[in-house]
Amino acid sequence: MHVLPVTGLGEIRAGDDLAALLGEALAPLDPRGGDVLCLSTKVVSKALGLRVSPQERDRAIADVAVRTVARRLHTRVVTSVVQIPSGPVMAAAGVDSSNAPDGPLLLPEDPDACARELREALVASLGVELGVLLTDTSSRVWRVGVGDISLGAAGVASLQDLRGGTDADGRPLTVTVRNLADELAAAADLVKGKSSGVPAALVRGVPGAVAMDVPARDLSRTGPDDWFRRPSLESVWVALGLTPEQEPIARMSPEPVAERVDRALSVAALPRPDQEPSTASVRALPADGEPSRVVVTAADSSHAALIHAATHAERIRTALQAESLGLPLPQIDVEISVPDPDQETS
């Protein structure tokens, strides 16, 4: 297998004929049938003029998001992890300011269509059946660091179904479907990147790479197939009835115990839509500088007040358990205090 850098493209501007420029840059590499061109999606965004001003960045991310998965605070910057229209879940909706001196770049709404248009033009001009992948850098859940993945694909066997075959020991393969598109994108990134000024690479010699045409949209596990639609903390907030506007923003870095307890108490105190606020009062009692006991006091001894207090206490226990999912909190007792009826009437 060979991974060949595509050089000589230069800086792409809005309105440039990207297919013509790519054709010229590819010619010295003698493109062959079965080659796969891996091109940074950012280059397509530049050619399409998909720029916004730095002041419009946050609004652009909110506008393009199909749904918000999570938000995290890093120093003073809030990073939103969202699903974009083409399917993938990405930090900041893939809006990127690196190598974009004229302003942050948005991703194309339909990267598969862009890849298909480029491929048709390149096949016509070069006279060879090659595949096209539009790639972008992304981090993955449970993995440190970033790598390139495929956002758009045309003429590429993006998924290779190996089920029905056997492994080296003759055991049947029953679940293995290879994500070839992401593997090609990662391989291409070894010779291109943000600092090298090489936005594209030609991958040659991968058997079956262009045997099928599977769009990159099929690579996203979303909708009913998404096992992890929201992180654990946000999932509990949804279960407690918080609206997206009510959800707080946790920090990326580890947070002190007192800060997490305060957030749990605030979450528990937020009323559900169309419900009256709790009449109970809440006190967090510290020990050794950290909360060790939470007392929920009913407004009075009536049945309604006791129900309010008990409901509020359970919401606090649930919110505290949510805060303990990532990093356990110390033991915090949640107690219900009932006023003395004699003192109420005295």
CSV table of C-alpha atoms in Angstrom, one decimal:
chain,number,residue,atom,x,y,z
A,1,MET,CA,0.0,0.0,0.0
A,2,HIS,CA,1.2,3.5,-0.8
A,3,VAL,CA,0.1,6.8,0.7
A,4,LEU,CA,1.1,9.7,-1.6
A,5,PRO,CA,0.9,13.3,-0.6
A,6,VAL,CA,-0.9,15.6,-3.1
A,7,THR,CA,1.1,18.8,-3.3
A,8,GLY,CA,0.9,22.0,-5.3
A,9,LEU,CA,-2.7,22.9,-4.4
A,10,GLY,CA,-2.0,26.2,-2.8
A,11,GLU,CA,-4.4,28.2,-0.8
A,12,ILE,CA,-8.0,27.5,-1.8
A,13,ARG,CA,-10.3,30.5,-2.1
A,14,ALA,CA,-14.1,30.8,-2.3
A,15,GLY,CA,-15.3,30.2,-5.8
A,16,ASP,CA,-12.2,28.2,-6.9
A,17,ASP,CA,-12.8,25.3,-9.3
A,18,LEU,CA,-11.6,22.7,-6.8
A,19,ALA,CA,-12.0,19.7,-9.2
A,20,ALA,CA,-9.8,21.4,-11.8
A,21,LEU,CA,-7.1,22.3,-9.3
A,22,LEU,CA,-7.1,18.7,-7.8
A,23,GLY,CA,-6.9,17.3,-11.3
A,24,GLU,CA,-3.7,19.3,-12.0
A,25,ALA,CA,-2.2,18.4,-8.6
A,26,LEU,CA,-3.0,14.7,-9.1
A,27,ALA,CA,-1.6,14.4,-12.6
A,28,PRO,CA,2.1,13.9,-11.4
A,29,LEU,CA,1.0,11.0,-9.3
A,30,ASP,CA,-0.3,9.1,-12.3
A,31,PRO,CA,-3.7,8.2,-10.8
A,32,ARG,CA,-4.9,4.6,-11.3
A,33,GLY,CA,-8.1,2.8,-11.0
A,34,GLY,CA,-8.6,1.7,-7.4
A,35,ASP,CA,-6.8,4.8,-5.9
A,36,VAL,CA,-8.7,6.7,-3.2
A,37,LEU,CA,-8.2,10.5,-2.9
A,38,CYS,CA,-8.5,11.6,0.8
A,39,LEU,CA,-9.1,15.3,0.9
A,40,SER,CA,-9.5,17.5,4.0
A,41,THR,CA,-13.2,18.7,4.2
A,42,LYS,CA,-11.9,22.1,5.1
A,43,VAL,CA,-10.6,22.6,1.6
A,44,VAL,CA,-14.2,22.0,0.3
A,45,SER,CA,-15.5,24.5,2.8
A,46,LYS,CA,-13.0,27.1,1.6
A,47,ALA,CA,-14.0,26.6,-2.0
A,48,LEU,CA,-17.7,26.9,-1.1
A,49,GLY,CA,-17.1,30.0,1.0
A,50,LEU,CA,-18.5,28.5,4.2
A,51,ARG,CA,-17.0,31.0,6.5
A,52,VAL,CA,-18.4,33.0,9.5
A,53,SER,CA,-16.9,35.7,11.6
A,54,PRO,CA,-15.4,34.7,15.0
A,55,GLN,CA,-18.3,36.6,16.6
A,56,GLU,CA,-20.8,34.4,14.8
A,57,ARG,CA,-19.1,31.1,15.6
A,58,ASP,CA,-21.3,30.1,18.6
A,59,ARG,CA,-24.5,31.1,16.8
A,60,ALA,CA,-23.4,29.0,13.8
A,61,ILE,CA,-22.8,26.0,15.9
A,62,ALA,CA,-26.2,26.3,17.5
A,63,ASP,CA,-27.9,26.8,14.1
A,64,VAL,CA,-26.3,23.7,12.5
A,65,ALA,CA,-26.8,21.3,15.4
A,66,VAL,CA,-29.4,18.6,15.0
A,67,ARG,CA,-29.2,17.9,18.7
A,68,THR,CA,-26.9,18.7,21.5
A,69,VAL,CA,-25.2,15.8,23.2
A,70,ALA,CA,-23.2,17.6,25.9
A,71,ARG,CA,-21.6,20.9,26.8
A,72,ARG,CA,-18.4,21.3,28.8
A,73,LEU,CA,-16.6,24.3,30.2
A,74,HIS,CA,-12.9,24.6,29.5
A,75,THR,CA,-11.5,27.7,31.3
A,76,ARG,CA,-13.9,30.3,30.0
A,77,VAL,CA,-14.9,28.5,26.7
A,78,VAL,CA,-17.9,26.3,26.4
A,79,THR,CA,-17.5,23.4,24.0
A,80,SER,CA,-20.7,22.0,22.6
A,81,VAL,CA,-20.7,18.4,21.3
A,82,VAL,CA,-23.5,18.1,18.8
A,83,GLN,CA,-24.8,15.9,16.0
A,84,ILE,CA,-24.5,17.6,12.6
A,85,PRO,CA,-26.9,17.2,9.7
A,86,SER,CA,-24.8,14.6,7.9
A,87,GLY,CA,-24.9,12.3,10.9
A,88,PRO,CA,-21.6,12.5,12.9
A,89,VAL,CA,-21.4,13.7,16.5
A,90,MET,CA,-18.6,16.3,16.7
A,91,ALA,CA,-17.2,18.9,19.1
A,92,ALA,CA,-18.3,22.4,18.0
A,93,ALA,CA,-20.2,20.9,15.0
A,94,GLY,CA,-16.8,20.6,13.3
A,95,VAL,CA,-16.5,24.4,13.1
A,96,ASP,CA,-12.7,25.0,12.9
A,97,SER,CA,-10.5,28.0,13.1
A,98,SER,CA,-7.1,26.4,12.4
A,99,ASN,CA,-5.6,27.2,9.0
A,100,ALA,CA,-8.6,29.6,8.5
A,101,PRO,CA,-7.2,33.1,8.7
A,102,ASP,CA,-10.3,34.6,7.2
A,103,GLY,CA,-12.6,33.2,9.8
A,104,PRO,CA,-13.9,29.9,11.2
A,105,LEU,CA,-15.0,27.4,8.6
A,106,LEU,CA,-18.3,25.4,8.6
A,107,LEU,CA,-18.6,21.9,7.3
A,108,PRO,CA,-20.7,21.3,4.2
A,109,GLU,CA,-24.3,20.3,5.0
A,110,ASP,CA,-24.0,17.2,2.7
A,111,PRO,CA,-20.3,16.0,2.5
A,112,ASP,CA,-21.4,12.9,0.5
A,113,ALA,CA,-22.9,15.1,-2.2
A,114,CYS,CA,-19.7,17.2,-2.3
A,115,ALA,CA,-17.5,14.0,-2.6
A,116,ARG,CA,-19.8,12.7,-5.3
A,117,GLU,CA,-19.5,15.9,-7.3
A,118,LEU,CA,-15.7,16.0,-7.0
A,119,ARG,CA,-15.4,12.3,-8.0
A,120,GLU,CA,-17.5,12.7,-11.1
A,121,ALA,CA,-15.4,15.6,-12.3
A,122,LEU,CA,-12.1,13.8,-11.5
A,123,VAL,CA,-13.1,10.6,-13.2
A,124,ALA,CA,-14.1,12.5,-16.3
A,125,SER,CA,-10.9,14.5,-16.4
A,126,LEU,CA,-8.4,11.8,-15.4
A,127,GLY,CA,-10.1,8.9,-17.1
A,128,VAL,CA,-9.7,6.5,-14.1
A,129,GLU,CA,-12.1,5.1,-11.6
A,130,LEU,CA,-10.9,6.4,-8.3
A,131,GLY,CA,-12.7,6.9,-5.0
A,132,VAL,CA,-13.0,10.2,-3.0
A,133,LEU,CA,-13.2,10.7,0.7
A,134,LEU,CA,-13.7,14.0,2.5
A,135,THR,CA,-11.9,13.7,5.9
A,136,ASP,CA,-11.8,15.7,9.1
A,137,THR,CA,-10.0,15.4,12.4
A,138,SER,CA,-12.1,14.1,15.3
A,139,SER,CA,-11.7,12.6,18.7
A,140,ARG,CA,-13.5,9.4,19.7
A,141,VAL,CA,-15.3,8.4,22.9
A,142,TRP,CA,-13.0,6.5,25.3
A,143,ARG,CA,-9.9,7.3,23.2
A,144,VAL,CA,-7.2,10.0,23.9
A,145,GLY,CA,-6.1,12.1,21.0
A,146,VAL,CA,-7.5,12.7,17.5
A,147,GLY,CA,-7.4,11.1,14.2
A,148,ASP,CA,-9.0,11.6,10.8
A,149,ILE,CA,-12.4,10.1,9.9
A,150,SER,CA,-14.5,10.2,6.8
A,151,LEU,CA,-17.3,12.7,6.6
A,152,GLY,CA,-18.1,12.3,2.9
A,153,ALA,CA,-17.5,9.4,0.5
A,154,ALA,CA,-18.1,8.6,-3.2
A,155,GLY,CA,-17.0,5.5,-5.1
A,156,VAL,CA,-15.5,3.9,-1.9
A,157,ALA,CA,-16.5,0.6,-0.2
A,158,SER,CA,-16.7,2.6,3.1
A,159,LEU,CA,-18.0,-0.5,4.9
A,160,GLN,CA,-16.7,-4.0,4.3
A,161,ASP,CA,-19.0,-6.7,5.7
A,162,LEU,CA,-16.7,-9.6,6.8
A,163,ARG,CA,-19.5,-11.5,8.4
A,164,GLY,CA,-19.8,-15.0,7.1
A,165,GLY,CA,-16.1,-15.4,6.6
A,166,THR,CA,-13.6,-17.0,9.1
A,167,ASP,CA,-10.7,-15.9,11.1
A,168,ALA,CA,-7.2,-17.3,11.0
A,169,ASP,CA,-8.2,-20.2,13.2
A,170,GLY,CA,-11.3,-21.0,11.1
A,171,ARG,CA,-13.8,-19.6,13.5
A,172,PRO,CA,-16.8,-17.9,11.8
A,173,LEU,CA,-17.0,-14.1,11.8
A,174,THR,CA,-20.5,-13.0,12.9
A,175,VAL,CA,-20.2,-9.3,13.8
A,176,THR,CA,-17.2,-7.8,12.0
A,177,VAL,CA,-17.9,-5.0,9.6
A,178,ARG,CA,-14.8,-3.0,8.8
A,179,ASN,CA,-15.0,0.8,8.6
A,180,LEU,CA,-12.6,1.0,5.6
A,181,ALA,CA,-13.3,4.7,5.0
A,182,ASP,CA,-12.1,5.8,8.4
A,183,GLU,CA,-9.1,3.5,8.1
A,184,LEU,CA,-8.1,5.1,4.8
A,185,ALA,CA,-8.7,8.6,6.2
A,186,ALA,CA,-6.4,7.8,9.1
A,187,ALA,CA,-3.7,6.4,6.8
A,188,ALA,CA,-3.9,9.5,4.6
A,189,ASP,CA,-3.4,11.7,7.6
A,190,LEU,CA,0.0,10.3,8.2
A,191,VAL,CA,1.2,12.3,5.1
A,192,LYS,CA,-1.0,15.3,5.4
A,193,GLY,CA,-2.1,17.5,8.3
A,194,LYS,CA,-2.7,20.9,9.8
A,195,SER,CA,1.0,22.0,9.9
A,196,SER,CA,2.3,20.4,6.7
A,197,GLY,CA,0.3,22.4,4.1
A,198,VAL,CA,-0.7,19.1,2.4
A,199,PRO,CA,-4.5,18.9,2.5
A,200,ALA,CA,-4.8,15.7,0.4
A,201,ALA,CA,-3.3,12.3,-0.1
A,202,LEU,CA,-3.8,9.5,-2.6
A,203,VAL,CA,-4.0,6.0,-1.1
A,204,ARG,CA,-3.1,3.2,-3.5
A,205,GLY,CA,-3.0,-0.5,-3.3
A,206,VAL,CA,-5.9,-1.3,-0.9
A,207,PRO,CA,-7.8,-4.3,-2.3
A,208,GLY,CA,-11.5,-3.8,-2.8
A,209,ALA,CA,-11.3,-0.1,-1.8
A,210,VAL,CA,-13.6,1.0,-4.7
A,211,ALA,CA,-15.5,-2.3,-5.2
A,212,MET,CA,-18.7,-0.6,-3.8
A,213,ASP,CA,-20.2,2.8,-3.3
A,214,VAL,CA,-21.2,3.3,0.3
A,215,PRO,CA,-21.8,6.9,1.5
A,216,ALA,CA,-20.2,8.2,4.7
A,217,ARG,CA,-23.6,8.9,6.1
A,218,ASP,CA,-23.9,5.1,6.7
A,219,LEU,CA,-20.9,5.3,9.0
A,220,SER,CA,-22.7,7.2,11.8
A,221,ARG,CA,-24.4,5.2,14.5
A,222,THR,CA,-27.3,7.6,15.3
A,223,GLY,CA,-31.0,7.4,16.0
A,224,PRO,CA,-32.2,4.1,17.5
A,225,ASP,CA,-28.7,2.5,17.0
A,226,ASP,CA,-27.0,5.1,19.2
A,227,TRP,CA,-26.3,3.4,22.5
A,228,PHE,CA,-25.0,6.6,24.1
A,229,ARG,CA,-27.2,9.4,23.0
A,230,ARG,CA,-26.2,11.5,26.0
A,231,PRO,CA,-23.4,11.3,28.7
A,232,SER,CA,-24.5,9.9,32.1
A,233,LEU,CA,-24.7,13.2,33.8
A,234,GLU,CA,-27.0,14.8,31.1
A,235,SER,CA,-29.1,11.6,31.0
A,236,VAL,CA,-30.0,11.9,34.6
A,237,TRP,CA,-30.8,15.6,34.2
A,238,VAL,CA,-33.2,14.7,31.4
A,239,ALA,CA,-34.7,12.0,33.7
A,240,LEU,CA,-35.2,14.6,36.4
A,241,GLY,CA,-37.2,16.7,33.9
A,242,LEU,CA,-34.8,19.5,33.1
A,243,THR,CA,-35.2,21.2,29.8
A,244,PRO,CA,-32.1,21.8,27.6
A,245,GLU,CA,-32.2,25.5,28.6
A,246,GLN,CA,-32.1,24.5,32.3
A,247,GLU,CA,-29.1,22.2,32.1
A,248,PRO,CA,-26.0,23.5,33.8
A,249,ILE,CA,-22.6,23.1,32.1
A,250,ALA,CA,-20.0,20.9,33.8
A,251,ARG,CA,-16.3,21.6,33.5
A,252,MET,CA,-13.9,19.5,31.4
A,253,SER,CA,-11.4,19.4,34.2
A,254,PRO,CA,-12.0,17.6,37.6
A,255,GLU,CA,-14.3,19.7,39.8
A,256,PRO,CA,-14.2,20.1,43.6
A,257,VAL,CA,-16.7,18.1,45.7
A,258,ALA,CA,-18.4,21.2,47.0
A,259,GLU,CA,-18.9,22.5,43.4
A,260,ARG,CA,-20.5,19.2,42.3
A,261,VAL,CA,-22.8,19.1,45.4
A,262,ASP,CA,-23.9,22.6,44.8
A,263,ARG,CA,-24.7,21.8,41.2
A,264,ALA,CA,-26.7,18.7,42.3
A,265,LEU,CA,-28.7,20.9,44.8
A,266,SER,CA,-29.4,23.4,42.1
A,267,VAL,CA,-30.5,20.8,39.6
A,268,ALA,CA,-32.8,19.2,42.2
A,269,ALA,CA,-34.3,22.7,42.9
A,270,LEU,CA,-35.3,23.4,39.3
A,271,PRO,CA,-39.0,22.8,38.8
A,272,ARG,CA,-40.2,20.6,36.1
A,273,PRO,CA,-42.2,22.3,33.3
A,274,ASP,CA,-45.8,23.0,34.4
A,275,GLN,CA,-45.1,22.1,38.0
A,276,GLU,CA,-45.0,24.4,41.0
A,277,PRO,CA,-41.6,24.9,42.8
A,278,SER,CA,-41.0,22.9,45.9
A,279,THR,CA,-42.0,24.5,49.2
A,280,ALA,CA,-39.2,22.7,51.1
A,281,SER,CA,-36.0,24.5,52.1
A,282,VAL,CA,-32.5,22.9,51.8
A,283,ARG,CA,-29.3,23.2,53.8
A,284,ALA,CA,-26.0,21.6,53.1
A,285,LEU,CA,-24.0,21.0,56.3
A,286,PRO,CA,-20.3,20.8,55.9
A,287,ALA,CA,-17.8,18.7,57.8
A,288,ASP,CA,-14.0,19.2,57.3
A,289,GLY,CA,-14.8,21.8,54.6
A,290,GLU,CA,-17.0,19.5,52.4
A,291,PRO,CA,-20.7,18.9,52.6
A,292,SER,CA,-21.5,15.7,54.5
A,293,ARG,CA,-25.2,16.1,55.2
A,294,VAL,CA,-28.1,17.7,53.4
A,295,VAL,CA,-31.2,18.6,55.3
A,296,VAL,CA,-34.5,19.1,53.5
A,297,THR,CA,-37.0,20.9,55.7
A,298,ALA,CA,-40.7,20.7,55.0
A,299,ALA,CA,-42.5,24.1,55.0
A,300,ASP,CA,-44.9,22.8,57.6
A,301,SER,CA,-46.4,19.4,58.8
A,302,SER,CA,-49.2,19.2,56.3
A,303,HIS,CA,-49.4,16.3,53.9
A,304,ALA,CA,-48.7,18.6,50.9
A,305,ALA,CA,-45.6,20.0,52.5
A,306,LEU,CA,-44.3,16.6,53.4
A,307,ILE,CA,-44.8,15.3,49.9
A,308,HIS,CA,-42.9,18.4,48.6
A,309,ALA,CA,-40.0,17.7,51.0
A,310,ALA,CA,-39.9,13.9,50.2
A,311,THR,CA,-40.0,14.6,46.5
A,312,HIS,CA,-37.2,17.2,46.8
A,313,ALA,CA,-35.1,14.8,48.9
A,314,GLU,CA,-35.3,12.1,46.2
A,315,ARG,CA,-34.4,14.5,43.5
A,316,ILE,CA,-31.4,15.5,45.5
A,317,ARG,CA,-30.3,11.9,46.0
A,318,THR,CA,-30.7,11.3,42.3
A,319,ALA,CA,-28.7,14.4,41.3
A,320,LEU,CA,-26.0,13.4,43.8
A,321,GLN,CA,-25.8,9.9,42.3
A,322,ALA,CA,-25.5,11.5,38.8
A,323,GLU,CA,-22.5,13.5,40.1
A,324,SER,CA,-20.9,10.3,41.5
A,325,LEU,CA,-21.1,8.4,38.2
A,326,GLY,CA,-17.8,9.8,36.8
A,327,LEU,CA,-16.0,10.3,40.1
A,328,PRO,CA,-17.5,9.1,43.4
A,329,LEU,CA,-18.6,11.7,45.9
A,330,PRO,CA,-18.0,11.1,49.6
A,331,GLN,CA,-20.9,9.8,51.7
A,332,ILE,CA,-23.6,12.5,51.8
A,333,ASP,CA,-26.7,11.8,53.9
A,334,VAL,CA,-29.9,13.4,52.8
A,335,GLU,CA,-32.4,13.9,55.7
A,336,ILE,CA,-35.9,15.2,55.8
A,337,SER,CA,-36.8,17.5,58.7
A,338,VAL,CA,-40.4,17.9,59.8
A,339,PRO,CA,-41.4,21.1,61.8
A,340,ASP,CA,-42.9,20.5,65.2
A,341,PRO,CA,-46.7,21.1,64.8
A,342,ASP,CA,-46.8,22.8,68.3
A,343,GLN,CA,-44.1,25.3,67.3
A,344,GLU,CA,-46.0,26.1,64.0
A,345,THR,CA,-49.1,27.2,66.0
A,346,SER,CA,-47.3,28.9,68.9
